[in-house]
Coordinates of C-alpha atoms in Angstrom, one line a residue:
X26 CA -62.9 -34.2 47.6
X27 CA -63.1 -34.3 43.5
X28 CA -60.8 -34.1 41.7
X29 CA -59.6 -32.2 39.0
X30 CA -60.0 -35.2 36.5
X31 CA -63.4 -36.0 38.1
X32 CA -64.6 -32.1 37.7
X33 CA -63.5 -32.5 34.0
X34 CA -65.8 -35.9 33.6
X35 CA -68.8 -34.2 34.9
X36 CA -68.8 -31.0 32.9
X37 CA -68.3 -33.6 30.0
X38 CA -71.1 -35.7 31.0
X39 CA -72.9 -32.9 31.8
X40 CA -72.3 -31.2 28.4
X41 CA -73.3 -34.6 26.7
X42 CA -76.4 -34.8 28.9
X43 CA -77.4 -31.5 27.8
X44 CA -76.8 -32.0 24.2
X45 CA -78.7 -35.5 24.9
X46 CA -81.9 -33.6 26.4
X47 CA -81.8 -31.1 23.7
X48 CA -82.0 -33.7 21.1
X49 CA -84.6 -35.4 22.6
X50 CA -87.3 -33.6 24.1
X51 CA -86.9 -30.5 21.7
X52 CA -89.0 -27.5 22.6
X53 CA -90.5 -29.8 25.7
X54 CA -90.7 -27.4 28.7
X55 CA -89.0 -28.8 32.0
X56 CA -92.4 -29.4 33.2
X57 CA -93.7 -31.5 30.1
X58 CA -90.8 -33.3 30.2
X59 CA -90.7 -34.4 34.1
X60 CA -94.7 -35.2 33.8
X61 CA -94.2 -37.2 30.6
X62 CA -91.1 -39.1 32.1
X63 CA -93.0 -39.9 35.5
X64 CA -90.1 -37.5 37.0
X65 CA -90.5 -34.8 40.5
X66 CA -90.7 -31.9 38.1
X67 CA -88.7 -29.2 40.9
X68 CA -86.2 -31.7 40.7
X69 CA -85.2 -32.4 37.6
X70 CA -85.4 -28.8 37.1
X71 CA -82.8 -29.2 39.5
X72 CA -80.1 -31.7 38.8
X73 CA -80.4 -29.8 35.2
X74 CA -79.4 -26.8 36.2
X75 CA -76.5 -28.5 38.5
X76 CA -75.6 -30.2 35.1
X77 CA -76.7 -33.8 37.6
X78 CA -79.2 -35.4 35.8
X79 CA -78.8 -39.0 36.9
X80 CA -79.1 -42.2 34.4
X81 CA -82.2 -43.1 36.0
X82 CA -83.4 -39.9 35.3
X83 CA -82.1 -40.8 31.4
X84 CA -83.5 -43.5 31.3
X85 CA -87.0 -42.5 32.5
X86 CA -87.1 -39.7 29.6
X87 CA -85.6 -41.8 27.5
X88 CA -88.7 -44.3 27.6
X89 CA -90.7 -41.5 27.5
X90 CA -90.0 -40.4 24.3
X91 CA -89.9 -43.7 22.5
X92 CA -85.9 -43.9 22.9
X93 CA -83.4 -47.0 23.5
X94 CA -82.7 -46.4 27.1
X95 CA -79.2 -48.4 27.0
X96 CA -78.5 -46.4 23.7
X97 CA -79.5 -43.2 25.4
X98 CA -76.9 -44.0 28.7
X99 CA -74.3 -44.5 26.0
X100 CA -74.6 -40.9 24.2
X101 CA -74.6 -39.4 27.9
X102 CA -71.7 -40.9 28.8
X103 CA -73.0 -43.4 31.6
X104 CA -72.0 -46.3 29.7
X105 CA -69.2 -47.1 27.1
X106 CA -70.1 -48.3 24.2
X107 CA -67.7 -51.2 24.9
X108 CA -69.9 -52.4 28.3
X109 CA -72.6 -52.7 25.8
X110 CA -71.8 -54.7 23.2
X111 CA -70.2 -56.6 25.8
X112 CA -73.7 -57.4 27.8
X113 CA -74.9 -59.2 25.5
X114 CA -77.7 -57.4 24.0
X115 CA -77.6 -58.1 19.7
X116 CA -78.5 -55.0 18.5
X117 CA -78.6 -56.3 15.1
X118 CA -81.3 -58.7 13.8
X119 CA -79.2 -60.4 11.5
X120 CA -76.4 -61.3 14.5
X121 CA -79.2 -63.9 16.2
X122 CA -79.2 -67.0 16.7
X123 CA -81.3 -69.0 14.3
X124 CA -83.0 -70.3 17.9
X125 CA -83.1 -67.2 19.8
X126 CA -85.2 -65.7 16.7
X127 CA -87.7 -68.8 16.4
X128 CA -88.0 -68.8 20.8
X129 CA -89.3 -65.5 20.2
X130 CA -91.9 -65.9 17.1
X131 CA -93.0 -68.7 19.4
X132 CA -93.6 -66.8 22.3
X133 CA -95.3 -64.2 20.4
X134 CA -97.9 -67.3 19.4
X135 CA -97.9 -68.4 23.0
X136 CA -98.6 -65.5 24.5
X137 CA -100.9 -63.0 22.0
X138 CA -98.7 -60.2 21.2
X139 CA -97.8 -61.6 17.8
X140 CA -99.0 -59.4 15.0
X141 CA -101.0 -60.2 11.9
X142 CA -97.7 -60.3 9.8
X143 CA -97.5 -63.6 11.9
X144 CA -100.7 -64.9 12.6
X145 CA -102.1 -63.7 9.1
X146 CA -101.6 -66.2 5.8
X147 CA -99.0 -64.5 3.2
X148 CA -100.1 -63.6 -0.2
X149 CA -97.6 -65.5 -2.8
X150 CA -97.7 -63.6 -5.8

């Protein structure tokens, strides 16, 4: 059985969900928003109503709409913003390592995906 505390959490959550949703899909209809986030539309119509929206279910939309997924399960109260800057994820440029940054210019090379603001000559004026 819930309790009392627990009830109070989930309308919270709930409330920060809702504010969350809101936000992000705008005017989106239920339906848009389930078919663009890969989600059963019926239910996610359904644990939004219940105020249950899951984080999986954040985290779908959340990559649906061009959103940080771990940012978005912070602002809806499934994570604290301590667990995150604790996982170690940088979320600023500036705070990597001098390595980490050249690992990843190099596997850009290696593997194709870098862009022409890499593979591309600069002009020196």
């Amino acid at each position: 059985m819930p309790t009392i505390r627990g009830k109070l959490q989930h309308m919270e959550r709930g409330e920060l969900i809702q504010q969350w949703l809101e936000g992000v899909v705008g005017d989106d209809s239920n339906r848009l928003t389930a078919k663009k986030a890969n989600i059963e539309q019926s239910s996610l119509l359904k644990r939004r109503k219940s105020l249950k929206v899951t984080a999986d279910d954040i985290i779908l939309i959340a990559r649906a709409y061009n959103k940080d997924p771990i940012q978005a399960l912070v602002e809806t109260g499934f994570l604290a913003e301590s667990e995150v800057k604790g996982s170690g994820i940088v979320s600023d440029i500036a705070d990597v390592s001098d390595f980490v940054l050249l690992s990843e210019i190099s596997r850009r090379f290696h593997d194709g995906s870098a862009t022409s603001a890499l593979t591309e000559p600069m002009e020196v004026e």
